[in-house]
Amino acid sequence: MNAHFPHASRLIYGCMGLGGGWNDEPATKADVSQARSIIDTVLDLDINVFDHADIYTFGKAETVFGEALKQAPELKDKMIIQSKCAIRFEDDLGPKRYDFSAN
């Protein structure tokens, strides 16, 4: 295995709760601080896979995760980030779904 690419842990940390609440309030410095603390704790527990999706807390989870990594870019070498995209909430076009249309 590549020396710069970590082996995936058997457990994955789901980042859905990062970034504050499921609301239209912007992420705060406290949310970034919390994300950094969580990242450090999870890595200390030998969990190195972080699961994201573009809809988690309406995008704020990815925002605060990215800000935390700006504070400590060396952490990127210790983790694997997996993400999902194109998830859509229920709307007039249908139920909650993945949307890979060309819109």
mmCIF file with all atom_site columns, C-alpha atoms in Angstrom:
data_model
loop_
_atom_site.group_PDB
_atom_site.id
_atom_site.type_symbol
_atom_site.label_atom_id
_atom_site.label_alt_id
_atom_site.label_comp_id
_atom_site.label_asym_id
_atom_site.label_entity_id
_atom_site.label_seq_id
_atom_site.pdbx_PDB_ins_code
_atom_site.Cartn_x
_atom_site.Cartn_y
_atom_site.Cartn_z
_atom_site.occupancy
_atom_site.B_iso_or_equiv
_atom_site.pdbx_formal_charge
_atom_site.auth_seq_id
_atom_site.auth_comp_id
_atom_site.auth_asym_id
_atom_site.auth_atom_id
_atom_site.pdbx_PDB_model_num
ATOM 1   C CA . MET A 1 1   ? 0.000   0.000  0.000   1.00 0.00 ? 1   MET A CA 1
ATOM 2   C CA . ASN A 1 2   ? 1.140   3.551  -0.695  1.00 0.00 ? 2   ASN A CA 1
ATOM 3   C CA . ALA A 1 3   ? 2.945   4.923  2.357   1.00 0.00 ? 3   ALA A CA 1
ATOM 4   C CA . HIS A 1 4   ? 1.042   8.203  2.023   1.00 0.00 ? 4   HIS A CA 1
ATOM 5   C CA . PHE A 1 5   ? -2.395  6.623  1.863   1.00 0.00 ? 5   PHE A CA 1
ATOM 6   C CA . PRO A 1 6   ? -3.825  5.358  5.155   1.00 0.00 ? 6   PRO A CA 1
ATOM 7   C CA . HIS A 1 7   ? -5.559  2.035  5.532   1.00 0.00 ? 7   HIS A CA 1
ATOM 8   C CA . ALA A 1 8   ? -9.285  2.505  6.062   1.00 0.00 ? 8   ALA A CA 1
ATOM 9   C CA . SER A 1 9   ? -10.521 1.928  9.587   1.00 0.00 ? 9   SER A CA 1
ATOM 10  C CA . ARG A 1 10  ? -13.292 -0.601 10.108  1.00 0.00 ? 10  ARG A CA 1
ATOM 11  C CA . LEU A 1 11  ? -15.506 2.124  11.552  1.00 0.00 ? 11  LEU A CA 1
ATOM 12  C CA . ILE A 1 12  ? -16.558 5.315  9.794   1.00 0.00 ? 12  ILE A CA 1
ATOM 13  C CA . TYR A 1 13  ? -17.439 8.623  11.412  1.00 0.00 ? 13  TYR A CA 1
ATOM 14  C CA . GLY A 1 14  ? -20.600 10.117 9.918   1.00 0.00 ? 14  GLY A CA 1
ATOM 15  C CA . CYS A 1 15  ? -20.282 13.895 9.708   1.00 0.00 ? 15  CYS A CA 1
ATOM 16  C CA . MET A 1 16  ? -24.012 14.583 9.390   1.00 0.00 ? 16  MET A CA 1
ATOM 17  C CA . GLY A 1 17  ? -24.157 16.377 12.756  1.00 0.00 ? 17  GLY A CA 1
ATOM 18  C CA . LEU A 1 18  ? -21.365 18.860 12.110  1.00 0.00 ? 18  LEU A CA 1
ATOM 19  C CA . GLY A 1 19  ? -21.944 22.496 11.258  1.00 0.00 ? 19  GLY A CA 1
ATOM 20  C CA . GLY A 1 20  ? -24.690 23.439 13.663  1.00 0.00 ? 20  GLY A CA 1
ATOM 21  C CA . GLY A 1 21  ? -28.306 22.558 13.102  1.00 0.00 ? 21  GLY A CA 1
ATOM 22  C CA . TRP A 1 22  ? -30.491 21.693 10.158  1.00 0.00 ? 22  TRP A CA 1
ATOM 23  C CA . ASN A 1 23  ? -31.501 25.319 9.714   1.00 0.00 ? 23  ASN A CA 1
ATOM 24  C CA . ASP A 1 24  ? -30.595 28.374 7.697   1.00 0.00 ? 24  ASP A CA 1
ATOM 25  C CA . GLU A 1 25  ? -28.322 29.800 10.399  1.00 0.00 ? 25  GLU A CA 1
ATOM 26  C CA . PRO A 1 26  ? -24.729 30.155 9.180   1.00 0.00 ? 26  PRO A CA 1
ATOM 27  C CA . ALA A 1 27  ? -22.005 28.005 10.682  1.00 0.00 ? 27  ALA A CA 1
ATOM 28  C CA . THR A 1 28  ? -20.108 29.727 13.470  1.00 0.00 ? 28  THR A CA 1
ATOM 29  C CA . LYS A 1 29  ? -16.539 29.738 14.761  1.00 0.00 ? 29  LYS A CA 1
ATOM 30  C CA . ALA A 1 30  ? -17.820 27.531 17.587  1.00 0.00 ? 30  ALA A CA 1
ATOM 31  C CA . ASP A 1 31  ? -19.085 25.034 14.980  1.00 0.00 ? 31  ASP A CA 1
ATOM 32  C CA . VAL A 1 32  ? -15.631 24.989 13.361  1.00 0.00 ? 32  VAL A CA 1
ATOM 33  C CA . SER A 1 33  ? -14.005 24.522 16.768  1.00 0.00 ? 33  SER A CA 1
ATOM 34  C CA . GLN A 1 34  ? -16.363 21.653 17.539  1.00 0.00 ? 34  GLN A CA 1
ATOM 35  C CA . ALA A 1 35  ? -15.593 20.030 14.183  1.00 0.00 ? 35  ALA A CA 1
ATOM 36  C CA . ARG A 1 36  ? -11.852 20.286 14.853  1.00 0.00 ? 36  ARG A CA 1
ATOM 37  C CA . SER A 1 37  ? -12.280 18.749 18.298  1.00 0.00 ? 37  SER A CA 1
ATOM 38  C CA . ILE A 1 38  ? -14.349 15.911 16.858  1.00 0.00 ? 38  ILE A CA 1
ATOM 39  C CA . ILE A 1 39  ? -11.829 15.265 14.075  1.00 0.00 ? 39  ILE A CA 1
ATOM 40  C CA . ASP A 1 40  ? -8.992  15.073 16.623  1.00 0.00 ? 40  ASP A CA 1
ATOM 41  C CA . THR A 1 41  ? -10.976 12.756 18.896  1.00 0.00 ? 41  THR A CA 1
ATOM 42  C CA . VAL A 1 42  ? -12.054 10.458 16.075  1.00 0.00 ? 42  VAL A CA 1
ATOM 43  C CA . LEU A 1 43  ? -8.491  10.183 14.759  1.00 0.00 ? 43  LEU A CA 1
ATOM 44  C CA . ASP A 1 44  ? -7.241  9.491  18.309  1.00 0.00 ? 44  ASP A CA 1
ATOM 45  C CA . LEU A 1 45  ? -9.711  6.582  18.386  1.00 0.00 ? 45  LEU A CA 1
ATOM 46  C CA . ASP A 1 46  ? -8.045  5.183  15.229  1.00 0.00 ? 46  ASP A CA 1
ATOM 47  C CA . ILE A 1 47  ? -11.090 5.940  13.090  1.00 0.00 ? 47  ILE A CA 1
ATOM 48  C CA . ASN A 1 48  ? -9.836  7.596  9.932   1.00 0.00 ? 48  ASN A CA 1
ATOM 49  C CA . VAL A 1 49  ? -12.761 7.448  7.482   1.00 0.00 ? 49  VAL A CA 1
ATOM 50  C CA . PHE A 1 50  ? -15.092 10.447 7.490   1.00 0.00 ? 50  PHE A CA 1
ATOM 51  C CA . ASP A 1 51  ? -18.413 10.257 5.670   1.00 0.00 ? 51  ASP A CA 1
ATOM 52  C CA . HIS A 1 52  ? -19.887 13.404 4.121   1.00 0.00 ? 52  HIS A CA 1
ATOM 53  C CA . ALA A 1 53  ? -22.756 14.376 1.851   1.00 0.00 ? 53  ALA A CA 1
ATOM 54  C CA . ASP A 1 54  ? -23.476 17.728 0.293   1.00 0.00 ? 54  ASP A CA 1
ATOM 55  C CA . ILE A 1 55  ? -26.770 18.003 2.161   1.00 0.00 ? 55  ILE A CA 1
ATOM 56  C CA . TYR A 1 56  ? -25.530 17.398 5.728   1.00 0.00 ? 56  TYR A CA 1
ATOM 57  C CA . THR A 1 57  ? -26.789 20.367 7.744   1.00 0.00 ? 57  THR A CA 1
ATOM 58  C CA . PHE A 1 58  ? -27.496 22.011 4.388   1.00 0.00 ? 58  PHE A CA 1
ATOM 59  C CA . GLY A 1 59  ? -23.823 22.011 3.401   1.00 0.00 ? 59  GLY A CA 1
ATOM 60  C CA . LYS A 1 60  ? -22.524 23.400 6.671   1.00 0.00 ? 60  LYS A CA 1
ATOM 61  C CA . ALA A 1 61  ? -20.954 20.066 7.705   1.00 0.00 ? 61  ALA A CA 1
ATOM 62  C CA . GLU A 1 62  ? -18.569 20.159 4.761   1.00 0.00 ? 62  GLU A CA 1
ATOM 63  C CA . THR A 1 63  ? -17.898 23.857 5.321   1.00 0.00 ? 63  THR A CA 1
ATOM 64  C CA . VAL A 1 64  ? -16.820 23.487 8.960   1.00 0.00 ? 64  VAL A CA 1
ATOM 65  C CA . PHE A 1 65  ? -14.861 20.315 8.176   1.00 0.00 ? 65  PHE A CA 1
ATOM 66  C CA . GLY A 1 66  ? -12.952 22.209 5.498   1.00 0.00 ? 66  GLY A CA 1
ATOM 67  C CA . GLU A 1 67  ? -12.308 25.138 7.830   1.00 0.00 ? 67  GLU A CA 1
ATOM 68  C CA . ALA A 1 68  ? -10.998 22.742 10.490  1.00 0.00 ? 68  ALA A CA 1
ATOM 69  C CA . LEU A 1 69  ? -8.632  21.215 7.927   1.00 0.00 ? 69  LEU A CA 1
ATOM 70  C CA . LYS A 1 70  ? -7.397  24.690 6.965   1.00 0.00 ? 70  LYS A CA 1
ATOM 71  C CA . GLN A 1 71  ? -6.335  25.073 10.605  1.00 0.00 ? 71  GLN A CA 1
ATOM 72  C CA . ALA A 1 72  ? -4.442  21.753 10.541  1.00 0.00 ? 72  ALA A CA 1
ATOM 73  C CA . PRO A 1 73  ? -3.805  20.672 6.934   1.00 0.00 ? 73  PRO A CA 1
ATOM 74  C CA . GLU A 1 74  ? -1.499  17.878 8.089   1.00 0.00 ? 74  GLU A CA 1
ATOM 75  C CA . LEU A 1 75  ? -4.585  15.970 9.264   1.00 0.00 ? 75  LEU A CA 1
ATOM 76  C CA . LYS A 1 76  ? -5.545  15.290 5.628   1.00 0.00 ? 76  LYS A CA 1
ATOM 77  C CA . ASP A 1 77  ? -2.718  12.756 5.391   1.00 0.00 ? 77  ASP A CA 1
ATOM 78  C CA . LYS A 1 78  ? -4.250  10.782 8.260   1.00 0.00 ? 78  LYS A CA 1
ATOM 79  C CA . MET A 1 79  ? -7.772  10.444 6.887   1.00 0.00 ? 79  MET A CA 1
ATOM 80  C CA . ILE A 1 80  ? -9.952  9.157  4.111   1.00 0.00 ? 80  ILE A CA 1
ATOM 81  C CA . ILE A 1 81  ? -12.915 11.317 3.182   1.00 0.00 ? 81  ILE A CA 1
ATOM 82  C CA . GLN A 1 82  ? -15.847 9.768  1.390   1.00 0.00 ? 82  GLN A CA 1
ATOM 83  C CA . SER A 1 83  ? -18.724 11.844 0.150   1.00 0.00 ? 83  SER A CA 1
ATOM 84  C CA . LYS A 1 84  ? -22.021 11.532 -1.603  1.00 0.00 ? 84  LYS A CA 1
ATOM 85  C CA . CYS A 1 85  ? -23.525 14.165 -3.842  1.00 0.00 ? 85  CYS A CA 1
ATOM 86  C CA . ALA A 1 86  ? -26.729 15.002 -5.678  1.00 0.00 ? 86  ALA A CA 1
ATOM 87  C CA . ILE A 1 87  ? -29.004 13.968 -2.820  1.00 0.00 ? 87  ILE A CA 1
ATOM 88  C CA . ARG A 1 88  ? -32.257 15.873 -3.067  1.00 0.00 ? 88  ARG A CA 1
ATOM 89  C CA . PHE A 1 89  ? -34.863 16.438 -0.403  1.00 0.00 ? 89  PHE A CA 1
ATOM 90  C CA . GLU A 1 90  ? -38.472 15.657 -1.164  1.00 0.00 ? 90  GLU A CA 1
ATOM 91  C CA . ASP A 1 91  ? -39.988 18.309 -3.400  1.00 0.00 ? 91  ASP A CA 1
ATOM 92  C CA . ASP A 1 92  ? -42.644 18.726 -6.080  1.00 0.00 ? 92  ASP A CA 1
ATOM 93  C CA . LEU A 1 93  ? -40.603 16.468 -8.404  1.00 0.00 ? 93  LEU A CA 1
ATOM 94  C CA . GLY A 1 94  ? -40.705 13.487 -6.059  1.00 0.00 ? 94  GLY A CA 1
ATOM 95  C CA . PRO A 1 95  ? -39.538 11.899 -2.813  1.00 0.00 ? 95  PRO A CA 1
ATOM 96  C CA . LYS A 1 96  ? -36.063 12.199 -1.335  1.00 0.00 ? 96  LYS A CA 1
ATOM 97  C CA . ARG A 1 97  ? -33.674 10.858 -3.961  1.00 0.00 ? 97  ARG A CA 1
ATOM 98  C CA . TYR A 1 98  ? -30.367 11.072 -5.783  1.00 0.00 ? 98  TYR A CA 1
ATOM 99  C CA . ASP A 1 99  ? -30.577 13.387 -8.769  1.00 0.00 ? 99  ASP A CA 1
ATOM 100 C CA . PHE A 1 100 ? -27.970 13.055 -11.509 1.00 0.00 ? 100 PHE A CA 1
ATOM 101 C CA . SER A 1 101 ? -29.942 14.991 -14.129 1.00 0.00 ? 101 SER A CA 1
ATOM 102 C CA . ALA A 1 102 ? -28.297 17.622 -16.259 1.00 0.00 ? 102 ALA A CA 1
ATOM 103 C CA . ASN A 1 103 ? -30.179 20.512 -14.603 1.00 0.00 ? 103 ASN A CA 1
#
